PDB file of C-alpha atoms in Angstrom:
ATOM      1  CA  UNK A   5     132.123  93.198  94.402  1.00 70.00           C
ATOM      2  CA  UNK A   6     128.883  94.538  96.313  1.00 84.00           C
ATOM      3  CA  UNK A   7     130.068  95.954 100.170  1.00 75.00           C
ATOM      4  CA  UNK A   8     127.421  97.065 103.138  1.00 74.00           C
ATOM      5  CA  UNK A   9     125.842 100.724 102.731  1.00 73.00           C
ATOM      6  CA  UNK A  10     128.799 103.639 104.011  1.00 72.00           C
ATOM      7  CA  UNK A  11     131.805 101.355 102.763  1.00 70.00           C
ATOM      8  CA  UNK A  12     132.800 103.811 100.422  1.00 77.00           C
ATOM      9  CA  UNK A  13     133.068 106.533 103.151  1.00 78.00           C
ATOM     10  CA  UNK A  14     135.665 104.610 105.145  1.00 76.00           C
ATOM     11  CA  UNK A  15     137.528 103.424 101.871  1.00 79.00           C
ATOM     12  CA  UNK A  16     137.366 107.231 100.179  1.00 84.00           C
ATOM     13  CA  UNK A  17     139.400 108.944 103.305  1.00 84.00           C
ATOM     14  CA  UNK A  18     142.134 105.733 102.541  1.00 84.00           C
ATOM     15  CA  UNK A  19     142.086 106.600  98.751  1.00 86.00           C
ATOM     16  CA  UNK A  20     142.520 110.638  99.304  1.00 89.00           C
ATOM     17  CA  UNK A  21     145.260 110.163 101.580  1.00 87.00           C
ATOM     18  CA  UNK A  22     146.853 108.171  98.731  1.00 86.00           C
ATOM     19  CA  UNK A  23     146.522 110.596  96.320  1.00 90.00           C
ATOM     20  CA  UNK A  24     148.152 113.139  98.442  1.00 87.00           C
ATOM     21  CA  UNK A  25     150.739 111.006  99.821  1.00 88.00           C
ATOM     22  CA  UNK A  26     151.776 109.762  96.230  1.00 89.00           C
ATOM     23  CA  UNK A  27     154.107 113.118  95.104  1.00 88.00           C
ATOM     24  CA  UNK A  28     155.573 113.354  99.175  1.00 87.00           C
ATOM     25  CA  UNK A  29     155.642 109.902 100.178  1.00 88.00           C
ATOM     26  CA  UNK A  30     154.796 107.173  98.063  1.00 87.00           C
ATOM     27  CA  UNK A  31     155.589 104.542 100.458  1.00 89.00           C
ATOM     28  CA  UNK A  32     153.523 105.788 102.495  1.00 91.00           C
ATOM     29  CA  UNK A  33     150.645 106.434  99.482  1.00 89.00           C
ATOM     30  CA  UNK A  34     150.686 102.351  98.487  1.00 93.00           C
ATOM     31  CA  UNK A  35     149.623 101.671 102.342  1.00 93.00           C
ATOM     32  CA  UNK A  36     146.796 104.479 102.238  1.00 88.00           C
ATOM     33  CA  UNK A  37     146.072 102.368  99.011  1.00 91.00           C
ATOM     34  CA  UNK A  38     145.960  99.433 100.040  1.00 91.00           C
ATOM     35  CA  UNK A  39     144.303  99.866 103.578  1.00 87.00           C
ATOM     36  CA  UNK A  40     141.822 101.272 100.832  1.00 84.00           C
ATOM     37  CA  UNK A  41     141.195  98.383  98.968  1.00 88.00           C
ATOM     38  CA  UNK A  42     141.067  95.977 102.508  1.00 82.00           C
ATOM     39  CA  UNK A  43     138.104  98.516 103.941  1.00 80.00           C
ATOM     40  CA  UNK A  44     135.875  97.650 100.951  1.00 85.00           C
ATOM     41  CA  UNK A  45     137.171  94.336 101.376  1.00 83.00           C
ATOM     42  CA  UNK A  46     136.138  94.141 104.704  1.00 76.00           C
ATOM     43  CA  UNK A  47     132.503  95.374 104.048  1.00 77.00           C
ATOM     44  CA  UNK A  48     131.947  92.644 101.081  1.00 86.00           C
ATOM     45  CA  UNK A  49     128.120  91.943 100.901  1.00 89.00           C
ATOM     46  CA  UNK A  50     127.752  88.580  99.207  1.00 91.00           C
ATOM     47  CA  UNK A  51     125.023  86.985  98.017  1.00 92.00           C
ATOM     48  CA  UNK A  52     122.886  84.142 100.168  1.00 93.00           C
ATOM     49  CA  UNK A  53     120.893  81.926  99.403  1.00 94.00           C
ATOM     50  CA  UNK A  54     118.456  80.640 102.884  1.00 95.00           C
ATOM     51  CA  UNK A  55     116.717  78.127 103.412  1.00 96.00           C
ATOM     52  CA  UNK A  56     113.041  76.932 103.396  1.00 93.00           C
ATOM     53  CA  UNK A  57     113.144  76.356 107.308  1.00 94.00           C
ATOM     54  CA  UNK A  58     115.352  76.487 110.780  1.00 95.00           C
ATOM     55  CA  UNK A  59     116.579  79.928 112.373  1.00 97.00           C
ATOM     56  CA  UNK A  60     119.578  80.682 110.587  1.00 98.00           C
ATOM     57  CA  UNK A  61     123.207  82.386 111.447  1.00 98.00           C
ATOM     58  CA  UNK A  62     122.815  86.240 111.631  1.00 97.00           C
ATOM     59  CA  UNK A  63     126.182  86.473 110.918  1.00 95.00           C
ATOM     60  CA  UNK A  64     129.333  84.416 109.595  1.00 96.00           C
ATOM     61  CA  UNK A  65     131.754  83.397 111.362  1.00 94.00           C
ATOM     62  CA  UNK A  66     132.402  80.717 114.879  1.00 96.00           C
ATOM     63  CA  UNK A  67     129.312  79.813 117.148  1.00 97.00           C
ATOM     64  CA  UNK A  68     130.886  81.098 120.449  1.00 93.00           C
ATOM     65  CA  UNK A  69     127.836  81.445 122.478  1.00 93.00           C
ATOM     66  CA  UNK A  70     125.097  78.750 123.263  1.00 96.00           C
ATOM     67  CA  UNK A  71     123.440  78.506 126.314  1.00 95.00           C
ATOM     68  CA  UNK A  72     119.960  79.193 128.611  1.00 96.00           C
ATOM     69  CA  UNK A  73     119.229  82.004 129.887  1.00 93.00           C
ATOM     70  CA  UNK A  74     115.874  83.743 131.866  1.00 89.00           C
ATOM     71  CA  UNK A  75     114.261  86.367 130.117  1.00 84.00           C
ATOM     72  CA  UNK A  76     112.996  89.412 131.487  1.00 83.00           C
ATOM     73  CA  UNK A  77     109.626  87.629 131.969  1.00 83.00           C
ATOM     74  CA  UNK A  78     111.058  84.890 133.775  1.00 85.00           C
ATOM     75  CA  UNK A  79     110.733  82.423 130.981  1.00 90.00           C
ATOM     76  CA  UNK A  80     113.812  80.417 129.665  1.00 93.00           C
ATOM     77  CA  UNK A  81     115.522  81.310 126.194  1.00 96.00           C
ATOM     78  CA  UNK A  82     118.239  79.946 124.361  1.00 97.00           C
ATOM     79  CA  UNK A  83     120.829  81.870 122.876  1.00 96.00           C
ATOM     80  CA  UNK A  84     122.923  81.631 120.339  1.00 97.00           C
ATOM     81  CA  UNK A  85     126.123  83.930 119.468  1.00 95.00           C
ATOM     82  CA  UNK A  86     128.454  83.658 116.631  1.00 95.00           C
ATOM     83  CA  UNK A  87     132.114  85.867 116.781  1.00 92.00           C
ATOM     84  CA  UNK A  88     133.021  87.703 113.363  1.00 90.00           C
ATOM     85  CA  UNK A  89     136.681  87.245 113.269  1.00 87.00           C
ATOM     86  CA  UNK A  90     138.034  90.412 110.924  1.00 82.00           C
ATOM     87  CA  UNK A  91     138.556  87.958 107.790  1.00 86.00           C
ATOM     88  CA  UNK A  92     134.380  87.069 107.917  1.00 90.00           C
ATOM     89  CA  UNK A  93     132.136  88.844 105.669  1.00 89.00           C
ATOM     90  CA  UNK A  94     130.122  91.661 108.416  1.00 86.00           C
ATOM     91  CA  UNK A  95     126.636  92.141 107.613  1.00 91.00           C
ATOM     92  CA  UNK A  96     123.913  90.651 109.907  1.00 95.00           C
ATOM     93  CA  UNK A  97     120.929  88.703 108.172  1.00 96.00           C
ATOM     94  CA  UNK A  98     117.888  87.924 109.749  1.00 97.00           C
ATOM     95  CA  UNK A  99     117.584  84.355 111.175  1.00 97.00           C
ATOM     96  CA  UNK A 100     113.939  83.965 110.752  1.00 97.00           C
ATOM     97  CA  UNK A 101     111.117  86.107 109.126  1.00 95.00           C
ATOM     98  CA  UNK A 102     108.981  88.488 110.990  1.00 94.00           C
ATOM     99  CA  UNK A 103     107.737  92.097 112.010  1.00 96.00           C
ATOM    100  CA  UNK A 104     111.058  95.059 113.339  1.00 96.00           C
ATOM    101  CA  UNK A 105     108.982  95.369 116.804  1.00 95.00           C
ATOM    102  CA  UNK A 106     111.636  97.668 117.393  1.00 95.00           C
ATOM    103  CA  UNK A 107     115.244  98.486 117.083  1.00 95.00           C
ATOM    104  CA  UNK A 108     117.245  99.493 120.417  1.00 92.00           C
ATOM    105  CA  UNK A 109     120.482 100.852 120.635  1.00 87.00           C
ATOM    106  CA  UNK A 110     122.368  99.913 124.732  1.00 81.00           C
ATOM    107  CA  UNK A 111     125.342 101.788 125.604  1.00 76.00           C
ATOM    108  CA  UNK A 112     127.975  99.298 127.070  1.00 63.00           C
ATOM    109  CA  UNK A 113     131.992  98.331 126.890  1.00 54.00           C
ATOM    110  CA  UNK A 114     134.660  97.706 124.260  1.00 56.00           C
ATOM    111  CA  UNK A 115     135.124  94.108 125.633  1.00 56.00           C
ATOM    112  CA  UNK A 116     136.389  91.714 122.987  1.00 53.00           C
ATOM    113  CA  UNK A 117     133.731  90.279 120.833  1.00 50.00           C
ATOM    114  CA  UNK A 118     134.690  86.396 121.831  1.00 53.00           C
ATOM    115  CA  UNK A 119     135.198  86.939 125.852  1.00 51.00           C
ATOM    116  CA  UNK A 120     132.601  86.265 128.550  1.00 59.00           C
ATOM    117  CA  UNK A 121     133.350  89.741 129.093  1.00 55.00           C
ATOM    118  CA  UNK A 122     131.369  91.509 125.489  1.00 56.00           C
ATOM    119  CA  UNK A 123     127.995  90.428 127.309  1.00 64.00           C
ATOM    120  CA  UNK A 124     127.858  94.328 128.583  1.00 65.00           C
ATOM    121  CA  UNK A 125     129.919  95.352 125.307  1.00 70.00           C
ATOM    122  CA  UNK A 126     127.300  97.948 123.734  1.00 81.00           C
ATOM    123  CA  UNK A 127     124.859  96.459 121.670  1.00 86.00           C
ATOM    124  CA  UNK A 128     121.720  96.685 118.715  1.00 92.00           C
ATOM    125  CA  UNK A 129     118.359  94.770 119.582  1.00 94.00           C
ATOM    126  CA  UNK A 130     116.616  93.915 116.945  1.00 96.00           C
ATOM    127  CA  UNK A 131     113.326  92.837 118.441  1.00 95.00           C
ATOM    128  CA  UNK A 132     111.044  90.430 115.821  1.00 94.00           C
ATOM    129  CA  UNK A 133     108.630  88.456 116.094  1.00 86.00           C
ATOM    130  CA  UNK A 134     109.488  86.437 118.803  1.00 89.00           C
ATOM    131  CA  UNK A 135     113.401  86.792 118.474  1.00 96.00           C
ATOM    132  CA  UNK A 136     115.670  89.201 118.747  1.00 96.00           C
ATOM    133  CA  UNK A 137     118.571  89.714 117.164  1.00 96.00           C
ATOM    134  CA  UNK A 138     121.883  91.617 118.702  1.00 93.00           C
ATOM    135  CA  UNK A 139     124.162  93.308 116.633  1.00 92.00           C
ATOM    136  CA  UNK A 140     127.571  93.786 119.373  1.00 87.00           C
ATOM    137  CA  UNK A 141     130.619  96.251 118.814  1.00 79.00           C
ATOM    138  CA  UNK A 142     134.081  94.022 119.397  1.00 64.00           C
ATOM    139  CA  UNK A 143     137.309  95.872 121.599  1.00 58.00           C
ATOM    140  CA  UNK A 144     137.658  97.742 117.865  1.00 54.00           C
ATOM    141  CA  UNK A 145     134.389  97.084 116.530  1.00 51.00           C
ATOM    142  CA  UNK A 146     132.472 100.828 117.117  1.00 59.00           C
ATOM    143  CA  UNK A 147     130.393 101.822 114.470  1.00 74.00           C
ATOM    144  CA  UNK A 148     126.916  99.219 114.404  1.00 84.00           C
ATOM    145  CA  UNK A 149     124.655 100.232 110.942  1.00 84.00           C
ATOM    146  CA  UNK A 150     121.320  98.573 111.646  1.00 90.00           C
ATOM    147  CA  UNK A 151     119.755  98.829 108.339  1.00 91.00           C
ATOM    148  CA  UNK A 152     116.208  97.760 109.405  1.00 95.00           C
ATOM    149  CA  UNK A 153     112.915  99.638 111.134  1.00 94.00           C
ATOM    150  CA  UNK A 154     110.252  99.523 113.722  1.00 94.00           C
ATOM    151  CA  UNK A 155     106.871  97.884 111.673  1.00 94.00           C
ATOM    152  CA  UNK A 156     109.552  96.290 108.666  1.00 96.00           C
ATOM    153  CA  UNK A 157     109.247  93.330 107.681  1.00 96.00           C
ATOM    154  CA  UNK A 158     112.028  91.179 106.988  1.00 96.00           C
ATOM    155  CA  UNK A 159     111.804  87.588 105.650  1.00 96.00           C
ATOM    156  CA  UNK A 160     114.707  84.397 106.200  1.00 96.00           C
ATOM    157  CA  UNK A 161     117.763  85.781 104.983  1.00 96.00           C
ATOM    158  CA  UNK A 162     117.169  89.115 104.631  1.00 96.00           C
ATOM    159  CA  UNK A 163     120.257  91.778 105.538  1.00 95.00           C
ATOM    160  CA  UNK A 164     119.351  93.828 108.873  1.00 95.00           C
ATOM    161  CA  UNK A 165     122.746  95.432 109.711  1.00 91.00           C
ATOM    162  CA  UNK A 166     126.529  95.512 109.474  1.00 86.00           C
ATOM    163  CA  UNK A 167     129.267  95.928 112.756  1.00 82.00           C
ATOM    164  CA  UNK A 168     132.634  97.448 111.530  1.00 74.00           C
ATOM    165  CA  UNK A 169     135.842  96.282 111.857  1.00 65.00           C
ATOM    166  CA  UNK A 170     134.861  92.856 114.363  1.00 61.00           C
ATOM    167  CA  UNK A 171     132.060  91.857 116.413  1.00 81.00           C
ATOM    168  CA  UNK A 172     128.910  89.398 117.663  1.00 88.00           C
ATOM    169  CA  UNK A 173     126.156  88.584 116.538  1.00 93.00           C
ATOM    170  CA  UNK A 174     123.831  86.900 118.529  1.00 95.00           C
ATOM    171  CA  UNK A 175     120.060  85.514 118.368  1.00 96.00           C
ATOM    172  CA  UNK A 176     118.286  84.685 121.670  1.00 97.00           C
ATOM    173  CA  UNK A 177     115.429  82.780 120.108  1.00 97.00           C
ATOM    174  CA  UNK A 178     111.677  82.102 120.659  1.00 95.00           C
ATOM    175  CA  UNK A 179     110.968  80.411 124.371  1.00 94.00           C
ATOM    176  CA  UNK A 180     109.285  77.414 122.426  1.00 94.00           C
ATOM    177  CA  UNK A 181     112.543  76.758 121.948  1.00 96.00           C
ATOM    178  CA  UNK A 182     115.337  74.373 123.333  1.00 95.00           C
ATOM    179  CA  UNK A 183     118.827  73.528 123.607  1.00 96.00           C
ATOM    180  CA  UNK A 184     117.812  70.205 122.243  1.00 96.00           C
ATOM    181  CA  UNK A 185     116.639  72.112 118.932  1.00 97.00           C
ATOM    182  CA  UNK A 186     120.060  73.598 119.027  1.00 97.00           C
ATOM    183  CA  UNK A 187     121.688  72.696 115.167  1.00 96.00           C
ATOM    184  CA  UNK A 188     125.670  73.899 116.302  1.00 97.00           C
ATOM    185  CA  UNK A 189     128.187  73.540 118.496  1.00 96.00           C
ATOM    186  CA  UNK A 190     130.562  76.319 119.804  1.00 95.00           C
ATOM    187  CA  UNK A 191     133.262  76.645 117.527  1.00 95.00           C
ATOM    188  CA  UNK A 192     131.427  75.046 114.639  1.00 97.00           C
ATOM    189  CA  UNK A 193     131.899  77.393 111.212  1.00 97.00           C
ATOM    190  CA  UNK A 194     128.654  79.424 110.331  1.00 98.00           C
ATOM    191  CA  UNK A 195     127.209  80.725 107.156  1.00 97.00           C
ATOM    192  CA  UNK A 196     124.946  84.430 108.079  1.00 96.00           C
ATOM    193  CA  UNK A 197     121.852  82.964 106.291  1.00 96.00           C
ATOM    194  CA  UNK A 198     121.753  79.883 105.467  1.00 97.00           C
ATOM    195  CA  UNK A 199     123.803  77.824 108.373  1.00 97.00           C
ATOM    196  CA  UNK A 200     120.523  76.272 110.060  1.00 98.00           C
ATOM    197  CA  UNK A 201     121.648  77.143 113.977  1.00 98.00           C
ATOM    198  CA  UNK A 202     117.732  75.752 115.909  1.00 97.00           C
ATOM    199  CA  UNK A 203     114.721  74.020 113.812  1.00 96.00           C
ATOM    200  CA  UNK A 204     112.032  72.519 115.542  1.00 89.00           C
TER     201      UNK A 204
END
């Protein structure tokens, strides 16, 4: 099973604890072993097959945000957000192809990622050609791991990062997209790199 970069580092601490606990507290050793296995399962990284057109979901999970907002230039932009539950794959993927213009870490709160207050949460914003992806921390997720850098070319469905232990991922569509171009509804289940969330 492929896992996201850094997953073994988290799991190693649990596995080491399991070994140390075997002679003194066997039930605790079993619990530590199970925790290590869960960490690897949580960071699983399955292959995906992106479609040829459209903006695909940046994350596995359920659609929690569909709205229009104004950007810094006063243009109306459509945001589609996906809430990742603890059972979802947490590797994030590029909704479309493009050049990475910047990767910007923004400090913030740690509210539950499914709540409206999460709009003020810590995040990493990846600015691509005409659109943005925001990887947003939740109340328990304190580790955002982007895997792309400025100047890097990505294709639809490419891996762009992951967030450890629950969060949200948003795509802010280009200005030419409207709510009528969105192909999903709030509550819909989507898959990163495969489910088309907007198309013209």
